[in-house]
XYZ file of N, CA and C in Angstrom:
831
model
N -104.688 76.334 -200.711
C -103.494 76.784 -201.451
C -102.951 78.065 -200.833
N -103.855 78.975 -200.464
C -103.459 80.254 -199.871
C -102.732 80.019 -198.549
N -103.257 79.042 -197.757
C -102.609 78.730 -196.472
C -101.221 78.157 -196.673
N -101.046 77.344 -197.735
C -99.739 76.770 -198.030
C -98.741 77.868 -198.374
N -99.163 78.840 -199.212
C -98.279 79.953 -199.581
C -97.902 80.779 -198.363
N -98.853 81.008 -197.460
C -98.581 81.762 -196.232
C -97.555 81.013 -195.373
N -97.738 79.657 -195.295
C -96.819 78.830 -194.502
C -95.399 78.893 -195.067
N -95.276 78.769 -196.396
C -93.954 78.807 -197.040
C -93.303 80.174 -196.851
N -94.104 81.246 -196.998
C -93.582 82.609 -196.831
C -93.096 82.840 -195.407
N -93.856 82.309 -194.457
C -93.520 82.506 -193.052
C -92.221 81.808 -192.679
N -91.993 80.627 -193.242
C -90.809 79.848 -192.888
C -89.822 79.748 -194.057
N -89.771 80.756 -194.890
C -88.918 80.692 -196.084
C -87.437 80.586 -195.732
N -87.028 81.221 -194.635
C -85.627 81.151 -194.234
C -85.228 79.710 -193.903
N -86.121 79.013 -193.237
C -85.843 77.614 -192.869
C -85.729 76.739 -194.117
N -86.658 76.917 -195.064
C -86.629 76.116 -196.288
C -85.388 76.413 -197.121
N -84.986 77.691 -197.176
C -83.768 78.049 -197.895
C -82.543 77.386 -197.257
N -82.516 77.362 -195.920
C -81.414 76.708 -195.214
C -81.344 75.225 -195.581
N -82.491 74.552 -195.598
C -82.530 73.122 -195.941
C -82.030 72.904 -197.370
N -82.477 73.759 -198.309
C -82.076 73.628 -199.715
C -80.569 73.791 -199.856
N -80.022 74.840 -199.221
C -78.575 75.082 -199.304
C -77.787 73.940 -198.637
N -78.302 73.450 -197.523
C -77.612 72.379 -196.793
C -77.558 71.106 -197.637
N -78.677 70.737 -198.255
C -78.720 69.537 -199.098
C -77.828 69.710 -200.319
N -77.883 70.897 -200.912
C -77.050 71.163 -202.090
C -75.569 71.054 -201.758
N -75.178 71.603 -200.612
C -73.781 71.543 -200.190
C -73.352 70.098 -199.942
N -74.259 69.335 -199.335
C -73.948 67.946 -199.045
C -73.774 67.127 -200.330
N -74.640 67.383 -201.318
C -74.547 66.689 -202.609
C -73.231 67.017 -203.309
N -72.875 68.319 -203.334
C -71.623 68.741 -203.980
C -70.414 68.132 -203.266
N -70.484 68.127 -201.927
C -69.386 67.587 -201.117
C -69.164 66.111 -201.412
N -70.244 65.350 -201.479
C -70.135 63.906 -201.732
C -69.745 63.630 -203.175
N -70.320 64.406 -204.114
C -70.120 64.143 -205.541
C -68.681 64.376 -205.969
N -68.029 65.368 -205.417
C -66.696 65.747 -205.890
C -65.579 65.332 -204.925
N -65.876 64.452 -203.971
C -64.861 63.897 -203.081
C -65.009 62.376 -203.089
N -64.028 61.712 -203.682
C -64.160 60.266 -203.919
C -64.308 59.484 -202.616
N -63.553 59.867 -201.586
C -63.631 59.114 -200.326
C -65.027 59.228 -199.707
N -65.548 60.470 -199.633
C -66.882 60.659 -199.056
C -67.959 59.990 -199.922
N -67.721 60.007 -201.250
C -68.676 59.382 -202.154
C -68.739 57.869 -201.914
N -67.566 57.264 -201.778
C -67.515 55.819 -201.530
C -68.145 55.474 -200.181
N -67.848 56.307 -199.179
C -68.430 56.074 -197.847
C -69.946 56.162 -197.889
N -70.456 57.156 -198.599
C -71.906 57.346 -198.711
C -72.564 56.164 -199.424
N -71.929 55.714 -200.498
C -72.495 54.589 -201.255
C -72.531 53.325 -200.394
N -71.430 53.083 -199.667
C -71.381 51.902 -198.802
C -72.446 51.972 -197.711
N -72.602 53.150 -197.142
C -73.597 53.326 -196.087
C -75.009 53.139 -196.625
N -75.259 53.731 -197.792
C -76.597 53.605 -198.381
C -76.894 52.160 -198.777
N -75.856 51.453 -199.262
C -76.048 50.040 -199.598
C -76.382 49.213 -198.359
N -75.715 49.543 -197.260
C -75.969 48.814 -196.018
C -77.393 49.063 -195.532
N -77.812 50.339 -195.581
C -79.170 50.679 -195.153
C -80.199 50.000 -196.049
N -79.956 50.064 -197.369
C -80.880 49.432 -198.320
C -80.928 47.923 -198.121
N -79.747 47.334 -197.891
C -79.698 45.887 -197.669
C -80.473 45.480 -196.433
N -80.314 46.241 -195.347
C -81.058 45.945 -194.120
C -82.558 46.100 -194.336
N -82.922 47.136 -195.108
C -84.338 47.354 -195.393
C -84.920 46.190 -196.188
N -84.179 45.758 -197.214
C -84.643 44.628 -198.016
C -84.733 43.356 -197.172
N -83.779 43.188 -196.246
C -83.799 41.992 -195.385
C -85.045 41.985 -194.504
N -85.388 43.160 -193.959
C -86.588 43.257 -193.116
C -87.851 42.996 -193.937
N -87.881 43.535 -195.156
C -89.043 43.300 -196.030
C -89.159 41.821 -196.371
N -88.018 41.187 -196.646
C -88.018 39.759 -196.956
C -88.510 38.936 -195.774
N -88.052 39.288 -194.544
C -88.502 38.581 -193.347
C -90.006 38.745 -193.153
N -90.502 39.953 -193.405
C -91.928 40.208 -193.248
C -92.738 39.400 -194.262
N -92.260 39.373 -195.509
C -92.955 38.583 -196.543
C -92.912 37.090 -196.216
N -91.779 36.629 -195.661
C -91.672 35.224 -195.269
C -92.658 34.893 -194.157
N -92.819 35.846 -193.218
C -93.776 35.633 -192.130
C -95.197 35.531 -192.669
N -95.526 36.364 -193.665
C -96.870 36.343 -194.231
C -97.167 35.027 -194.941
N -96.123 34.398 -195.488
C -96.319 33.140 -196.224
C -95.997 31.920 -195.370
N -95.784 32.117 -194.068
C -95.374 31.021 -193.198
C -96.433 29.932 -193.118
N -97.691 30.306 -193.047
C -98.774 29.317 -192.946
C -98.777 28.400 -194.162
N -98.648 28.988 -195.364
C -98.631 28.170 -196.576
C -97.438 27.219 -196.583
N -96.293 27.724 -196.104
C -95.096 26.880 -196.049
C -95.285 25.724 -195.080
N -95.867 26.002 -193.907
C -96.106 24.954 -192.925
C -97.097 23.920 -193.442
N -98.157 24.381 -194.097
C -99.139 23.454 -194.676
C -98.469 22.550 -195.701
N -97.606 23.128 -196.516
C -96.916 22.354 -197.536
C -95.996 21.313 -196.900
N -95.271 21.705 -195.841
C -94.388 20.770 -195.156
C -95.165 19.645 -194.498
N -96.336 19.971 -193.928
C -97.155 18.946 -193.294
C -97.632 17.919 -194.311
N -98.036 18.391 -195.490
C -98.459 17.462 -196.544
C -97.302 16.583 -196.998
N -96.114 17.189 -197.089
C -94.940 16.432 -197.519
C -94.565 15.373 -196.483
N -94.666 15.724 -195.196
C -94.374 14.754 -194.140
C -95.318 13.570 -194.201
N -96.608 13.850 -194.445
C -97.589 12.764 -194.543
C -97.256 11.845 -195.713
N -96.853 12.431 -196.853
C -96.488 11.625 -198.017
C -95.276 10.744 -197.709
N -94.284 11.320 -197.020
C -93.078 10.558 -196.687
C -93.386 9.435 -195.701
N -94.280 9.697 -194.737
C -94.668 8.642 -193.799
C -95.336 7.483 -194.535
N -96.107 7.823 -195.561
C -96.780 6.774 -196.331
C -95.797 5.864 -197.065
N -94.567 6.342 -197.270
C -93.558 5.562 -197.986
C -92.634 4.784 -197.049
N -92.770 5.016 -195.729
C -91.903 4.327 -194.787
C -92.149 2.825 -194.801
N -91.098 2.071 -194.548
C -91.219 0.614 -194.515
C -92.213 0.169 -193.450
N -92.279 0.887 -192.321
C -93.196 0.521 -191.239
C -94.658 0.704 -191.617
N -94.933 1.400 -192.726
C -96.314 1.610 -193.167
C -96.834 0.450 -194.006
N -95.974 -0.531 -194.288
C -96.356 -1.630 -195.168
C -96.378 -2.954 -194.410
N -97.308 -3.792 -194.832
C -97.397 -5.160 -194.335
C -96.750 -6.073 -195.365
N -95.864 -6.965 -194.910
C -95.163 -7.857 -195.834
C -95.832 -9.225 -195.842
N -96.360 -9.590 -196.971
C -97.014 -10.883 -197.149
C -96.038 -11.797 -197.896
N -95.403 -12.708 -197.156
C -94.365 -13.539 -197.741
C -94.809 -14.997 -197.835
N -94.638 -15.575 -198.993
C -94.958 -16.984 -199.216
C -93.688 -17.702 -199.647
N -93.319 -18.769 -198.941
C -92.107 -19.517 -199.267
C -92.482 -20.877 -199.858
N -91.957 -21.183 -201.009
C -92.142 -22.486 -201.642
C -90.771 -22.996 -202.071
N -90.297 -24.020 -201.340
C -88.953 -24.546 -201.576
C -87.936 -23.401 -201.498
N -87.273 -23.085 -202.601
C -86.261 -22.021 -202.539
C -86.770 -20.718 -203.157
N -88.054 -20.679 -203.510
C -88.622 -19.478 -204.138
C -89.334 -18.646 -203.073
N -88.987 -17.390 -202.979
C -89.640 -16.491 -202.029
C -90.356 -15.387 -202.794
N -91.653 -15.296 -202.557
C -92.466 -14.276 -203.230
C -92.974 -13.316 -202.169
N -92.451 -12.100 -202.155
C -92.818 -11.109 -201.139
C -93.626 -9.977 -201.771
N -94.778 -9.712 -201.164
C -95.642 -8.653 -201.660
C -95.818 -7.607 -200.563
N -95.512 -6.355 -200.879
C -95.686 -5.267 -199.924
C -97.077 -4.667 -200.094
N -97.838 -4.678 -199.008
C -99.171 -4.090 -199.024
C -99.207 -2.966 -197.996
N -99.697 -1.818 -198.404
C -99.704 -0.685 -197.483
C -100.708 -0.919 -196.367
N -100.208 -0.892 -195.133
C -101.059 -1.112 -193.971
C -101.464 0.207 -193.324
N -100.540 1.168 -193.306
C -100.810 2.448 -192.650
C -100.771 3.581 -193.670
N -101.756 4.445 -193.579
C -101.799 5.638 -194.423
C -101.952 6.845 -193.508
N -101.299 7.948 -193.866
C -101.272 9.125 -192.996
C -101.997 10.298 -193.647
N -102.838 10.948 -192.852
C -103.615 12.104 -193.322
C -103.161 13.315 -192.506
N -102.546 14.282 -193.181
C -102.067 15.463 -192.444
C -103.232 16.357 -192.058
N -103.080 17.036 -190.910
C -104.126 17.934 -190.414
C -103.492 19.025 -189.559
N -104.207 20.120 -189.429
C -103.731 21.246 -188.610
C -104.550 21.330 -187.329
N -103.880 21.571 -186.220
C -104.546 21.707 -184.920
C -105.155 23.102 -184.824
N -106.470 23.161 -184.571
C -107.138 24.464 -184.482
C -107.646 24.765 -183.074
N -107.577 23.778 -182.178
C -107.931 24.012 -180.775
C -107.226 22.950 -179.940
N -106.813 23.307 -178.729
C -106.016 22.371 -177.941
C -106.068 22.769 -176.470
N -105.956 21.782 -175.587
C -105.865 22.055 -174.149
C -104.828 21.117 -173.540
N -104.136 21.595 -172.501
C -103.119 20.777 -171.828
C -103.230 20.849 -170.308
N -104.041 21.767 -169.782
C -104.055 22.025 -168.339
C -105.312 21.529 -167.642
N -106.033 20.593 -168.263
C -107.223 20.020 -167.641
C -106.963 18.567 -167.260
N -107.905 17.981 -166.502
C -107.770 16.564 -166.177
C -107.967 15.690 -167.404
N -108.835 16.136 -168.323
C -109.082 15.432 -169.577
C -108.907 16.424 -170.722
N -107.887 16.203 -171.538
C -107.541 17.164 -172.579
C -107.861 16.629 -173.972
N -108.275 17.554 -174.837
C -108.648 17.225 -176.211
C -108.021 18.244 -177.150
N -107.950 17.888 -178.440
C -107.589 18.852 -179.464
C -108.502 18.664 -180.661
N -108.710 19.744 -181.391
C -109.555 19.713 -182.586
C -108.682 19.931 -183.804
N -108.927 19.131 -184.842
C -108.150 19.259 -186.081
C -109.081 19.613 -187.231
N -108.501 20.152 -188.304
C -109.298 20.710 -189.391
C -109.595 19.708 -190.515
N -109.615 18.416 -190.203
C -109.973 17.393 -191.183
C -111.033 16.473 -190.589
N -111.914 15.954 -191.468
C -112.992 15.102 -190.981
C -113.258 13.927 -191.896
N -114.500 13.452 -191.881
C -114.851 12.241 -192.626
C -114.676 12.411 -194.130
N -114.839 13.633 -194.631
C -114.656 13.870 -196.066
C -113.220 13.555 -196.482
N -112.273 13.805 -195.598
C -110.867 13.527 -195.892
C -110.470 12.100 -195.518
N -111.415 11.282 -195.053
C -111.124 9.888 -194.755
C -110.857 9.571 -193.302
N -111.074 10.524 -192.406
C -110.824 10.303 -190.986
C -112.041 9.640 -190.341
N -111.786 8.678 -189.456
C -112.853 7.959 -188.779
C -112.535 7.830 -187.291
N -113.573 7.598 -186.512
C -113.410 7.422 -185.068
C -112.488 6.234 -184.788
N -111.605 6.401 -183.798
C -110.719 5.321 -183.399
C -109.342 5.357 -184.029
N -109.119 6.248 -184.989
C -107.795 6.329 -185.620
C -106.786 6.973 -184.670
N -105.544 6.525 -184.761
C -104.481 7.119 -183.964
C -104.006 8.432 -184.561
N -103.409 9.265 -183.724
C -102.903 10.568 -184.158
C -101.474 10.732 -183.650
N -100.579 11.139 -184.542
C -99.181 11.352 -184.184
C -98.729 12.713 -184.713
N -97.522 13.118 -184.317
C -96.877 14.291 -184.910
C -95.421 13.920 -185.155
N -94.616 14.863 -185.567
C -93.214 14.573 -185.865
C -92.453 14.071 -184.640
N -92.896 14.456 -183.443
C -92.179 14.085 -182.220
C -92.607 12.737 -181.667
N -93.881 12.339 -181.888
C -94.357 11.088 -181.313
C -95.865 10.986 -181.330
N -96.420 10.122 -180.440
C -97.870 9.907 -180.439
C -98.586 11.055 -179.728
N -99.804 11.341 -180.213
C -100.604 12.447 -179.690
C -101.868 11.947 -179.009
N -102.591 10.997 -179.633
C -103.830 10.505 -179.057
C -104.630 9.721 -180.076
N -105.958 9.708 -179.912
C -106.818 8.998 -180.854
C -108.082 9.808 -181.138
N -108.626 9.633 -182.328
C -109.834 10.339 -182.760
C -111.043 9.747 -182.046
N -111.891 10.617 -181.474
C -113.089 10.114 -180.790
C -114.385 10.667 -181.379
N -114.339 11.847 -182.009
C -115.517 12.408 -182.663
C -115.136 12.912 -184.039
N -116.025 12.708 -185.010
C -115.746 13.111 -186.384
C -116.988 13.742 -186.996
N -116.802 14.904 -187.644
C -117.841 15.504 -188.475
C -117.306 15.545 -189.908
N -118.026 16.191 -190.782
C -117.603 16.209 -192.183
C -116.248 16.878 -192.371
N -116.006 17.965 -191.627
C -114.796 18.751 -191.869
C -113.865 18.853 -190.664
N -114.268 18.337 -189.503
C -113.451 18.472 -188.303
C -113.449 17.159 -187.517
N -112.447 17.029 -186.646
C -112.371 15.869 -185.761
C -111.864 16.311 -184.392
N -112.335 15.608 -183.347
C -111.857 15.841 -181.988
C -110.997 14.657 -181.581
N -109.827 14.963 -181.046
C -108.851 13.945 -180.662
C -108.722 13.921 -179.145
N -108.845 12.727 -178.578
C -108.579 12.547 -177.149
C -107.070 12.461 -176.960
N -106.524 13.445 -176.295
C -105.077 13.544 -176.119
C -104.552 12.420 -175.234
N -103.256 12.142 -175.363
C -102.599 11.252 -174.403
C -102.727 11.819 -172.996
N -102.876 13.136 -172.894
C -103.058 13.810 -171.607
C -104.529 13.735 -171.199
N -105.013 12.517 -171.003
C -106.415 12.246 -170.669
C -106.428 11.024 -169.758
N -107.243 11.044 -168.711
C -107.214 9.955 -167.731
C -107.637 8.614 -168.316
N -108.362 8.621 -169.451
C -108.808 7.371 -170.064
C -107.920 6.930 -171.235
N -106.875 7.700 -171.555
C -105.990 7.330 -172.661
C -105.000 6.262 -172.208
N -104.869 5.227 -173.029
C -103.977 4.123 -172.705
C -103.563 3.446 -174.010
N -102.252 3.367 -174.265
C -101.756 2.819 -175.518
C -100.649 1.803 -175.250
N -100.629 0.760 -176.078
C -99.589 -0.254 -175.968
C -98.231 0.368 -176.287
N -97.226 0.020 -175.478
C -95.889 0.598 -175.638
C -94.849 -0.447 -175.278
N -93.604 -0.155 -175.605
C -92.534 -1.083 -175.259
C -91.222 -0.337 -175.088
N -90.301 -0.992 -174.381
C -88.947 -0.472 -174.264
C -88.234 -0.694 -175.588
N -87.576 0.316 -176.087
C -86.972 0.234 -177.416
C -85.825 -0.762 -177.472
N -85.131 -0.958 -176.357
C -83.945 -1.810 -176.376
C -84.273 -3.301 -176.353
N -85.052 -3.738 -175.335
C -85.301 -5.180 -175.203
C -86.719 -5.597 -175.597
N -87.516 -4.646 -176.103
C -88.846 -4.923 -176.650
C -89.849 -5.439 -175.621
N -89.600 -5.210 -174.334
C -90.563 -5.621 -173.310
C -91.812 -4.738 -173.409
N -92.985 -5.396 -173.380
C -94.252 -4.703 -173.624
C -94.882 -4.211 -172.324
N -95.520 -3.042 -172.420
C -96.344 -2.508 -171.342
C -97.396 -1.609 -171.956
N -97.882 -0.654 -171.194
C -98.785 0.338 -171.778
C -98.513 1.704 -171.163
N -98.725 2.733 -171.966
C -98.448 4.105 -171.539
C -99.750 4.817 -171.215
N -99.755 5.588 -170.142
C -100.883 6.438 -169.799
C -100.365 7.694 -169.133
N -101.265 8.652 -168.953
C -100.878 9.906 -168.317
C -100.663 9.685 -166.830
N -99.719 10.420 -166.253
C -99.425 10.270 -164.831
C -100.497 10.886 -163.945
N -100.510 10.454 -162.690
C -101.506 10.946 -161.726
C -101.279 12.405 -161.338
N -100.083 12.929 -161.593
C -99.776 14.309 -161.214
C -100.263 15.315 -162.254
N -100.783 14.828 -163.389
C -101.305 15.678 -164.460
C -100.259 16.658 -164.985
N -99.030 16.200 -165.040
C -97.937 16.977 -165.624
C -97.960 16.748 -167.135
N -98.104 17.808 -167.954
C -98.213 17.614 -169.411
C -96.951 17.078 -170.069
N -95.869 16.950 -169.290
C -94.609 16.446 -169.843
C -94.277 15.039 -169.343
N -95.138 14.459 -168.510
C -94.828 13.168 -167.904
C -95.941 12.155 -168.153
N -95.547 10.897 -168.393
C -96.465 9.779 -168.486
C -95.930 8.632 -167.661
N -96.673 7.505 -167.627
C -96.247 6.337 -166.870
C -96.331 5.112 -167.769
N -95.228 4.385 -167.878
C -95.200 3.106 -168.581
C -95.463 2.026 -167.541
N -96.552 1.259 -167.721
C -96.990 0.322 -166.694
C -96.926 -1.125 -167.170
N -96.879 -2.009 -166.158
C -96.981 -3.466 -166.357
C -95.912 -4.036 -167.291
N -94.705 -3.539 -167.155
C -93.572 -4.113 -167.889
C -93.004 -5.269 -167.062
N -92.576 -6.323 -167.727
C -92.038 -7.494 -167.041
C -90.905 -7.125 -166.095
N -90.870 -7.822 -164.967
C -89.819 -7.592 -163.970
C -88.438 -7.958 -164.504
N -88.388 -8.703 -165.595
C -87.108 -9.118 -166.177
C -86.544 -8.088 -167.154
N -87.214 -6.969 -167.314
C -86.855 -6.007 -168.364
C -85.519 -5.310 -168.124
N -85.194 -5.021 -166.859
C -83.965 -4.284 -166.516
C -83.851 -2.974 -167.297
N -84.843 -2.099 -167.188
C -84.804 -0.820 -167.917
C -83.757 0.119 -167.330
N -83.390 1.133 -168.121
C -82.405 2.112 -167.683
C -82.953 3.521 -167.846
N -82.513 4.411 -166.971
C -82.883 5.821 -167.088
C -82.396 6.348 -168.439
N -83.289 7.021 -169.171
C -82.934 7.569 -170.481
C -83.260 6.647 -171.634
N -83.695 5.407 -171.332
C -84.027 4.466 -172.402
C -85.302 4.913 -173.119
N -85.310 4.762 -174.430
C -86.451 5.209 -175.236
C -87.635 4.265 -175.065
N -88.827 4.869 -175.089
C -90.085 4.116 -175.069
C -90.811 4.417 -176.374
N -91.259 3.367 -177.065
C -91.888 3.520 -178.387
C -93.163 2.692 -178.445
N -93.941 2.881 -179.507
C -95.147 2.078 -179.691
C -94.765 0.643 -180.041
N -95.620 -0.300 -179.610
C -95.337 -1.722 -179.806
C -95.877 -2.252 -181.125
N -96.809 -1.529 -181.742
C -97.458 -2.030 -182.937
C -98.713 -2.820 -182.627
N -99.072 -2.970 -181.312
C -100.248 -3.733 -180.923
C -101.502 -2.875 -180.815
N -101.362 -1.570 -181.057
C -102.526 -0.694 -180.903
C -102.793 0.046 -182.204
N -103.022 1.342 -182.128
C -103.436 2.129 -183.291
C -102.274 2.555 -184.173
N -101.061 2.368 -183.701
C -99.900 2.954 -184.360
C -98.943 1.898 -184.892
N -98.165 2.243 -185.908
C -97.085 1.343 -186.351
C -96.057 1.174 -185.231
N -95.302 0.142 -185.296
C -94.270 -0.092 -184.294
C -93.166 0.960 -184.417
N -92.652 1.390 -183.265
C -91.479 2.260 -183.264
C -91.746 3.752 -183.234
N -93.012 4.190 -183.123
C -93.297 5.632 -183.020
C -92.855 6.106 -181.628
N -92.070 7.187 -181.525
C -91.578 7.640 -180.212
C -92.710 7.997 -179.247
N -92.507 7.664 -177.989
C -93.410 8.079 -176.915
C -92.665 8.963 -175.927
N -91.458 8.575 -175.564
C -90.670 9.377 -174.629
C -89.451 8.607 -174.157
N -88.900 9.044 -173.031
C -87.735 8.391 -172.431
C -87.963 8.210 -170.936
N -87.461 7.101 -170.407
C -87.625 6.803 -168.988
C -86.865 7.832 -168.158
N -87.563 8.432 -167.197
C -86.932 9.448 -166.354
C -86.871 9.029 -164.890
N -87.630 7.962 -164.514
C -87.592 7.466 -163.139
C -88.157 6.055 -163.115
N -87.721 5.239 -162.166
C -88.161 3.846 -162.075
C -88.972 3.643 -160.798
N -90.107 2.957 -160.951
C -90.942 2.630 -159.796
C -91.353 1.172 -159.914
N -91.383 0.455 -158.799
C -91.836 -0.929 -158.800
C -93.260 -0.991 -158.273
N -94.126 -1.616 -159.017
C -95.513 -1.770 -158.619
C -95.599 -2.684 -157.395
N -96.567 -2.404 -156.524
C -96.745 -3.214 -155.324
C -96.903 -4.689 -155.700
N -96.189 -5.555 -155.020
C -96.257 -6.980 -155.331
C -95.027 -7.449 -156.087
N -94.356 -6.560 -156.799
C -93.106 -6.893 -157.456
C -93.217 -7.727 -158.707
N -94.421 -7.927 -159.244
C -94.585 -8.758 -160.432
C -94.406 -7.972 -161.736
N -94.475 -6.668 -161.681
C -94.328 -5.841 -162.871
C -93.712 -4.510 -162.477
N -93.245 -3.781 -163.476
C -92.591 -2.498 -163.247
C -93.425 -1.361 -163.803
N -93.445 -0.264 -163.069
C -93.991 1.001 -163.556
C -92.846 1.992 -163.672
N -92.819 2.735 -164.751
C -91.723 3.675 -164.977
C -92.257 5.033 -165.397
N -91.712 6.098 -164.808
C -92.050 7.458 -165.226
C -91.366 7.759 -166.554
N -92.116 8.341 -167.467
C -91.611 8.622 -168.811
C -91.743 10.114 -169.106
N -90.668 10.731 -169.554
C -90.742 12.103 -170.066
C -91.235 12.034 -171.503
N -92.394 12.623 -171.760
C -93.039 12.488 -173.060
C -92.266 13.228 -174.150
N -92.263 12.637 -175.341
C -91.522 13.212 -176.467
C -92.243 14.417 -177.064
N -93.562 14.459 -176.940
C -94.353 15.514 -177.579
C -94.570 16.677 -176.620
N -94.362 17.876 -177.103
C -94.711 19.094 -176.361
C -96.148 19.451 -176.734
N -97.090 19.018 -175.915
C -98.508 19.175 -176.247
C -98.951 20.630 -176.250
N -98.218 21.495 -175.583
C -98.590 22.915 -175.556
C -98.223 23.634 -176.842
N -97.475 22.954 -177.735
C -96.992 23.616 -178.954
C -97.361 22.824 -180.209
N -98.466 22.093 -180.162
C -98.891 21.299 -181.309
C -99.515 22.180 -182.384
N -99.042 22.040 -183.610
C -99.609 22.792 -184.726
C -100.090 21.881 -185.848
N -99.310 20.860 -186.157
C -99.665 19.928 -187.233
C -99.556 18.494 -186.730
N -100.471 17.641 -187.181
C -100.468 16.235 -186.801
C -100.741 15.376 -188.028
N -100.509 14.074 -187.890
C -100.859 13.095 -188.913
C -101.804 12.077 -188.290
N -102.940 11.857 -188.945
C -103.891 10.847 -188.497
C -103.525 9.523 -189.158
N -103.446 8.461 -188.350
C -102.996 7.157 -188.825
C -104.203 6.286 -189.179
N -104.298 5.920 -190.443
C -105.362 5.034 -190.918
C -104.783 3.629 -191.099
N -105.108 2.723 -190.161
C -104.666 1.332 -190.252
C -105.622 0.580 -191.175
N -105.172 0.262 -192.362
C -106.029 -0.361 -193.372
C -106.527 -1.742 -192.942
N -105.781 -2.402 -192.034
C -106.179 -3.729 -191.567
C -106.862 -3.668 -190.207
N -107.105 -2.448 -189.710
C -107.641 -2.292 -188.367
C -109.006 -2.938 -188.175
N -109.918 -2.711 -189.112
C -111.273 -3.271 -188.985
C -111.251 -4.792 -189.048
N -110.421 -5.324 -189.940
C -110.312 -6.782 -190.065
C -109.821 -7.403 -188.762
N -108.785 -6.801 -188.171
C -108.229 -7.310 -186.924
C -109.246 -7.183 -185.791
N -109.910 -6.019 -185.692
C -110.889 -5.804 -184.624
C -112.053 -6.784 -184.739
N -112.509 -7.021 -185.971
C -113.611 -7.957 -186.167
C -113.250 -9.370 -185.758
N -112.036 -9.803 -186.113
C -111.571 -11.141 -185.767
C -111.435 -11.314 -184.260
N -110.875 -10.286 -183.606
C -110.701 -10.360 -182.151
C -112.044 -10.324 -181.431
N -112.982 -9.561 -181.968
C -114.318 -9.528 -181.378
C -115.002 -10.893 -181.481
N -114.825 -11.573 -182.609
C -115.391 -12.907 -182.792
C -114.769 -13.896 -181.807
N -113.461 -13.758 -181.600
C -112.770 -14.644 -180.667
C -113.297 -14.466 -179.242
N -113.532 -13.202 -178.832
C -114.067 -12.935 -177.491
C -115.482 -13.462 -177.366
N -116.248 -13.387 -178.447
C -117.632 -13.864 -178.437
C -117.689 -15.386 -178.237
N -116.681 -16.077 -178.815
C -116.666 -17.541 -178.746
C -116.144 -18.063 -177.435
N -115.522 -17.195 -176.645
C -114.959 -17.645 -175.364
C -116.059 -17.993 -174.353
């Protein structure tokens, strides 16, 4: 306390100057309407900017919760899409009885680890067997296909990315429905894939969309990318095409795991058919 009094005494002239200056400024603004209005407008602008910055900061703090909520909502909406249902139709004379059965169910998940610059790339998601995820399920995001689940624990799963030398998924040209398969290119470019073994009669065009065929882990019509270059396979019996991938794998945050409810039934039947051959 003694030091504070000494400090005030030593600089009393300065403090008196500040007091008089503030007092003069208050009187000047208070009794002059133009200056008063200018001051109020300026203070409102400063306060408004301050509140805007505080609001932006609070929004940033709640961004994770907002993203989680949006991811859950996207999964719910995907579950309602027509492509998620199998139509079982029975026709008897002029009576048609159509029953919609859900074939695909989507489980939202957050990406917690990811790689794009290796020869074989994987990502880890924060959902596992407790949430219904199993090995072999397909994985997509809002932009397109991501890969397939290969390892599952109670709370986590590892996904083999499309950016993997062993990844291969059934695909087709969106316009004429010609079937092929998509895999990662030999140049290991995270933005490029190759659509292979498409019929020579396809007549594809640069910029044409490539989507899932429905013959693999995914519903039909999920985006894969767009044709960016055309190559003919040696022998001329099929076409290979360079595809610019729809998904930016370096910026993956949320994905949906695709649960094909009829997948086991189909796999079992096909396995029996191969056994009988």
